[in-house]
Short mmCIF file of C-alpha atoms and ligand atoms in Angstrom, two decimals:
data_model
loop_
_atom_site.label_atom_id
_atom_site.label_comp_id
_atom_site.label_asym_id
_atom_site.label_seq_id
_atom_site.Cartn_x
_atom_site.Cartn_y
_atom_site.Cartn_z
CA MET W 59 0.00 0.00 0.00
CA LYS W 60 1.34 3.46 -0.91
CA ASN W 61 2.05 6.07 1.78
CA ILE W 62 -1.04 8.23 2.12
CA LEU W 63 0.98 11.24 3.26
CA GLU W 64 2.47 11.29 -0.24
CA ALA W 65 -0.89 11.10 -2.03
CA PRO W 66 -1.30 14.14 -4.30
CA PHE W 67 -4.67 14.96 -2.72
CA MET W 68 -3.12 14.87 0.77
CA VAL W 69 -0.14 17.02 -0.22
CA GLU W 70 -2.46 19.56 -1.81
CA MET W 71 -4.81 19.59 1.17
CA ILE W 72 -1.91 20.24 3.56
CA ARG W 73 -0.50 22.98 1.33
CA THR W 74 -3.91 24.61 0.99
CA ALA W 75 -4.63 24.66 4.74
CA THR W 76 -1.16 26.09 5.35
CA ASN W 77 -1.62 28.72 2.67
CA MET W 78 -5.02 29.72 4.06
CA TYR W 79 -3.46 30.09 7.50
CA ASP W 80 -0.63 32.16 6.03
CA HIS W 81 -3.22 34.46 4.42
CA GLY W 82 -4.69 35.14 7.86
CA TRP W 83 -8.01 33.56 6.94
CA ASP W 84 -7.98 30.85 9.61
CA GLU W 85 -7.09 32.13 13.05
CA ARG W 86 -7.05 29.58 15.89
CA ASN W 87 -9.48 26.79 14.89
CA GLY W 88 -11.28 28.95 12.33
CA GLY W 89 -12.19 27.50 8.95
CA ASN W 90 -12.71 24.06 7.52
CA ILE W 91 -12.23 22.23 4.22
CA SER W 92 -13.82 19.12 2.75
CA LEU W 93 -12.54 17.42 -0.40
CA MET W 94 -14.54 14.64 -2.03
CA LEU W 95 -12.30 11.77 -3.11
CA GLU W 96 -12.90 9.11 -5.73
CA PRO W 97 -13.00 5.53 -4.36
CA GLU W 98 -9.95 4.57 -6.44
CA GLN W 99 -7.97 7.49 -5.00
CA VAL W 100 -8.64 6.15 -1.51
CA THR W 101 -8.16 2.44 -2.14
CA ALA W 102 -4.69 3.04 -3.59
CA TYR W 103 -3.66 4.18 -0.11
CA LEU W 104 -6.10 2.64 2.39
CA ASP W 105 -7.97 -0.58 3.12
CA ALA W 106 -11.54 0.50 2.44
CA GLU W 107 -12.78 -2.20 4.83
CA GLY W 108 -10.60 -0.93 7.67
CA VAL W 109 -13.13 1.19 9.55
CA LEU W 110 -11.47 2.72 12.64
CA ARG W 111 -14.71 3.98 14.17
CA THR W 112 -18.10 5.30 13.15
CA ILE W 113 -19.21 8.88 13.83
CA PRO W 114 -22.89 9.94 13.62
CA THR W 115 -23.35 13.00 11.40
CA GLY W 116 -26.62 14.34 12.82
CA PHE W 117 -28.16 14.87 9.37
CA THR W 118 -29.54 12.90 6.44
CA ALA W 119 -28.04 13.15 2.95
CA PRO W 120 -28.79 9.98 0.96
CA GLU W 121 -27.02 11.43 -2.11
CA LEU W 122 -23.70 11.08 -0.29
CA ASP W 123 -23.94 7.40 0.63
CA GLY W 124 -20.65 5.71 -0.23
CA LYS W 125 -18.83 9.01 -0.86
CA TYR W 126 -15.38 9.60 0.59
CA PHE W 127 -14.22 12.92 2.06
CA LEU W 128 -10.92 14.22 3.31
CA VAL W 129 -11.96 16.80 5.91
CA THR W 130 -10.46 19.04 8.58
CA GLY W 131 -11.14 18.25 12.24
CA THR W 132 -13.24 20.08 14.79
CA GLY W 133 -11.27 22.34 17.11
CA LYS W 134 -8.13 21.83 15.04
CA TYR W 135 -5.84 24.66 13.95
CA PHE W 136 -4.98 25.09 10.24
CA LYS W 137 -1.58 26.26 11.45
CA ASN W 138 -0.88 22.72 12.70
CA VAL W 139 -2.15 20.67 9.74
CA GLN W 140 1.29 20.48 8.09
CA TYR W 141 2.95 19.18 11.28
CA ALA W 142 0.36 16.52 12.20
CA PRO W 143 -1.93 15.78 9.27
CA ASP W 144 -3.18 12.51 10.79
CA VAL W 145 -4.44 14.37 13.89
CA ASN W 146 -5.89 17.42 12.18
CA LEU W 147 -7.42 15.72 9.12
CA GLY W 148 -9.54 12.61 8.58
CA ILE W 149 -10.93 10.50 5.75
CA VAL W 150 -14.52 9.35 6.14
CA ARG W 151 -17.02 7.44 4.02
CA LEU W 152 -20.71 8.16 4.51
CA ARG W 153 -23.41 5.51 4.78
CA ASP W 154 -26.90 4.91 6.18
CA GLN W 155 -28.43 7.83 4.21
CA GLY W 156 -25.49 10.02 5.18
CA ARG W 157 -26.32 9.58 8.87
CA GLN W 158 -23.10 7.70 9.73
CA ALA W 159 -19.52 8.44 8.78
CA ASP W 160 -17.02 5.58 8.86
CA LEU W 161 -13.57 6.89 9.74
CA LEU W 162 -10.88 5.23 7.59
CA TRP W 163 -7.88 7.38 8.44
CA GLY W 164 -6.89 10.31 10.66
CA PHE W 165 -8.37 12.15 13.67
CA ALA W 166 -5.73 10.11 15.50
CA ASP W 167 -6.31 11.78 18.86
CA GLY W 168 -9.93 10.58 18.92
CA GLY W 169 -11.25 13.74 17.29
CA GLN W 170 -13.84 14.13 14.61
CA PHE W 171 -14.74 16.21 11.57
CA THR W 172 -15.43 19.95 11.65
CA SER W 173 -18.46 21.31 13.48
CA GLU W 174 -19.50 22.68 10.09
CA PHE W 175 -19.83 19.18 8.61
CA PRO W 176 -23.57 19.67 7.92
CA ALA W 177 -22.94 22.89 5.93
CA HIS W 178 -20.14 21.16 4.03
CA MET W 179 -22.04 17.99 3.17
CA MET W 180 -25.28 19.79 2.27
CA SER W 181 -23.25 22.19 0.10
CA HIS W 182 -21.60 19.26 -1.69
CA VAL W 183 -25.06 17.84 -2.45
CA ALA W 184 -26.22 21.23 -3.77
CA ARG W 185 -23.13 21.93 -5.90
CA LEU W 186 -23.11 18.39 -7.37
CA LYS W 187 -26.65 19.04 -8.62
CA VAL W 188 -25.33 22.05 -10.55
CA ASP W 189 -21.88 20.72 -11.49
CA ASP W 190 -20.97 17.03 -11.25
CA LYS W 191 -17.28 18.01 -11.19
CA ASN W 192 -17.54 19.86 -7.89
CA ARG W 193 -15.26 18.30 -5.26
CA VAL W 194 -14.39 21.02 -2.72
CA VAL W 195 -16.18 23.04 -0.07
CA MET W 196 -14.04 25.55 1.83
CA HIS W 197 -14.88 27.87 4.70
CA CYS W 198 -12.71 30.59 6.26
CA HIS W 199 -12.74 34.04 7.88
CA PRO W 200 -11.04 36.55 5.53
CA ALA W 201 -10.92 39.93 7.29
CA ASN W 202 -12.02 42.24 4.50
CA LEU W 203 -15.04 40.22 3.41
CA LEU W 204 -16.06 40.08 7.05
CA ALA W 205 -15.48 43.80 7.49
CA MET W 206 -17.58 44.50 4.42
CA THR W 207 -20.59 42.74 5.98
CA TYR W 208 -20.58 45.41 8.72
CA VAL W 209 -20.70 48.41 6.44
CA HIS W 210 -22.22 47.30 3.12
CA ASP W 211 -25.82 46.54 2.20
CA LEU W 212 -26.24 42.73 2.42
CA ASP W 213 -28.47 42.59 -0.64
CA GLU W 214 -26.82 39.99 -2.90
CA LYS W 215 -27.06 42.01 -6.08
CA ALA W 216 -25.68 45.15 -4.41
CA PHE W 217 -22.90 43.18 -2.66
CA THR W 218 -21.94 41.39 -5.88
CA ARG W 219 -21.93 44.56 -7.98
CA THR W 220 -19.63 46.28 -5.51
CA LEU W 221 -17.16 43.36 -5.63
CA TRP W 222 -17.27 43.28 -9.44
CA GLN W 223 -16.47 47.01 -9.49
CA MET W 224 -13.40 46.62 -7.25
CA CYS W 225 -11.16 44.59 -9.61
CA THR W 226 -11.51 44.08 -13.34
CA GLU W 227 -11.18 40.29 -13.14
CA CYS W 228 -13.83 39.69 -10.46
CA ILE W 229 -16.70 39.31 -12.91
CA VAL W 230 -14.60 36.85 -14.91
CA VAL W 231 -13.77 34.75 -11.84
CA PHE W 232 -17.26 34.74 -10.32
CA PRO W 233 -19.79 35.81 -13.00
CA GLU W 234 -22.61 34.24 -10.99
CA GLY W 235 -21.82 36.66 -8.14
CA VAL W 236 -21.77 35.97 -4.43
CA ASN W 237 -24.76 35.00 -2.34
CA VAL W 238 -25.15 36.35 1.17
CA LEU W 239 -26.68 34.90 4.33
CA PRO W 240 -27.61 37.11 7.28
CA TRP W 241 -25.96 36.32 10.62
CA MET W 242 -27.02 32.84 11.69
CA LEU W 243 -25.86 30.46 14.40
CA CYS W 244 -22.95 28.44 13.00
CA GLY W 245 -22.45 24.67 13.30
CA THR W 246 -26.17 23.91 12.93
CA ASN W 247 -28.16 22.00 10.33
CA GLU W 248 -30.17 25.23 9.76
CA ILE W 249 -27.16 27.22 8.55
CA GLY W 250 -26.13 24.13 6.57
CA GLU W 251 -29.46 24.02 4.78
CA ALA W 252 -29.45 27.79 4.17
CA THR W 253 -25.89 27.62 2.78
CA ALA W 254 -26.74 24.70 0.51
CA GLU W 255 -29.76 26.56 -0.85
CA LYS W 256 -27.51 29.53 -1.69
CA MET W 257 -24.95 27.16 -3.25
CA LEU W 258 -27.48 26.25 -5.96
CA THR W 259 -26.93 29.64 -7.61
CA ALA W 260 -23.34 30.63 -6.71
CA ARG W 261 -20.04 29.07 -5.63
CA LEU W 262 -19.46 31.79 -3.03
CA VAL W 263 -21.72 32.29 -0.03
CA VAL W 264 -20.91 35.01 2.50
CA TRP W 265 -21.85 34.36 6.11
CA SER W 266 -22.43 37.85 7.45
CA GLN W 267 -20.20 38.83 10.39
CA HIS W 268 -18.58 35.38 10.20
CA GLY W 269 -16.83 34.45 6.95
CA ILE W 270 -17.30 32.88 3.56
CA TYR W 271 -17.98 29.52 1.91
CA GLY W 272 -16.49 28.64 -1.45
CA ALA W 273 -17.01 25.60 -3.67
CA GLY W 274 -15.19 24.35 -6.73
CA LYS W 275 -13.79 21.47 -8.72
CA ASP W 276 -10.43 21.47 -6.95
CA LEU W 277 -8.62 23.10 -4.04
CA ASP W 278 -6.77 25.61 -6.23
CA GLU W 279 -9.88 26.86 -7.96
CA THR W 280 -11.80 27.19 -4.70
CA PHE W 281 -8.91 28.96 -2.97
CA GLY W 282 -8.63 31.30 -5.96
CA LEU W 283 -12.32 32.16 -5.84
CA ILE W 284 -12.13 33.20 -2.19
CA GLU W 285 -8.81 34.95 -2.79
CA THR W 286 -10.31 37.05 -5.59
CA ALA W 287 -13.43 38.00 -3.62
CA GLU W 288 -11.29 38.86 -0.60
CA LYS W 289 -8.99 41.06 -2.73
CA ALA W 290 -12.05 42.94 -4.01
CA ALA W 291 -13.35 43.37 -0.46
CA GLU W 292 -9.93 44.66 0.60
CA ILE W 293 -10.06 47.35 -2.06
CA TYR W 294 -13.61 48.22 -1.04
CA MET W 295 -12.53 48.64 2.58
CA LYS W 296 -9.68 50.91 1.45
CA ILE W 297 -11.96 53.20 -0.56
CA ALA W 298 -15.40 52.96 1.06
CA HIS W 299 -14.85 56.06 3.20
CA LEU W 300 -13.40 58.12 0.31
CA PRO W 301 -15.24 59.97 -2.46
CA ARG W 302 -15.56 57.65 -5.46
CA VAL W 303 -14.24 59.48 -8.52
CA ASN W 304 -13.98 56.50 -10.91
CA THR W 305 -15.52 53.07 -11.17
CA ILE W 306 -15.91 50.13 -13.55
CA THR W 307 -19.12 50.83 -15.42
CA ASP W 308 -21.77 48.32 -16.46
CA ASP W 309 -20.76 48.95 -20.06
CA GLN W 310 -17.21 47.91 -19.20
CA LEU W 311 -18.49 44.85 -17.33
CA HIS W 312 -20.41 43.90 -20.51
CA GLN W 313 -17.16 44.28 -22.48
CA LEU W 314 -15.55 41.79 -20.07
CA GLU W 315 -18.45 39.38 -20.61
CA ARG W 316 -17.79 39.44 -24.35
CA ARG W 317 -14.00 39.31 -24.10
CA PHE W 318 -13.96 36.36 -21.68
CA ASN W 319 -17.08 34.63 -22.93
CA ILE W 320 -18.83 34.65 -19.57
CA ARG W 321 -22.36 35.65 -18.58
CA ALA W 322 -22.98 37.86 -15.58
CA ARG W 323 -25.77 36.76 -13.26
CA GLU W 324 -29.10 37.52 -14.94
CA GLY W 325 -30.42 40.96 -14.02
CA TYR W 326 -27.26 42.10 -12.21
CA LEU W 327 -26.02 44.50 -14.93
CA ASP W 328 -27.88 47.30 -16.64
CA ASP W 329 -28.34 46.79 -20.40
O1 2HA G 247 -14.38 26.66 14.04
O2 2HA G 247 -14.91 28.33 11.34
O3 2HA G 247 -17.53 28.20 11.62
C1 2HA G 247 -14.47 26.50 12.68
C2 2HA G 247 -15.34 27.51 12.11
C3 2HA G 247 -16.77 27.47 12.49
ZN1 ZN G 248 -16.23 29.83 10.69
#
């Protein structure tokens, strides 16, 4: 059996968690990542019958029966993932209508998956309905996006348009815009369901006064989505209190649509 710590998906997960920490997005135990793995990726490195223990999930998601996830642990620090991946990460396979998770590797100190597991799993179900290539759900606390939720209108169209106006490439990276949830109690099935609902129409969902969720086909793409939105929010926070002399106009945003062959979210730009 090959060494799982050398598996490309493991190396990339460790690098991504470290990079997110280095960006200041994941203080203390903030943030969580889940990466859906193909069965053949897992069985090259693990005995699929070797269940270490079973952890109840507290929700039902029949669509995920038999699916494997590499996921960050509850209470664990992204800062530490690179030094002890087998303590801070785990690989689980869901069964029993998604109600049970069989642990196959990791959480070596007796831990378990992130408290945001419901939001992650429900978001995977939602994104897979829209895009069968989706594999990643990522949550973190980038300071400028958070700051923006204190001073900007939380209307999704208004929030999206502001981000698009902050950097030329934003509309190209997330033409569907960002969806926004009001403040809600985290770690619950309710915020999980609300996030998943929002994930049907966008890969980015802002949790007001808390952070952001991103989804994508791989870790790089998902990181890049959040990185781009956070850069836009940073620029907004630098200029929000200053008189706005120039902006990117809707006409220019339409030019970007044509140049990059993308379509802005319906109704978000003036004709
Ligand atoms: O503690 O970010 O939302 C991890 C979190 C909870
Ligand atoms: Zn959080």
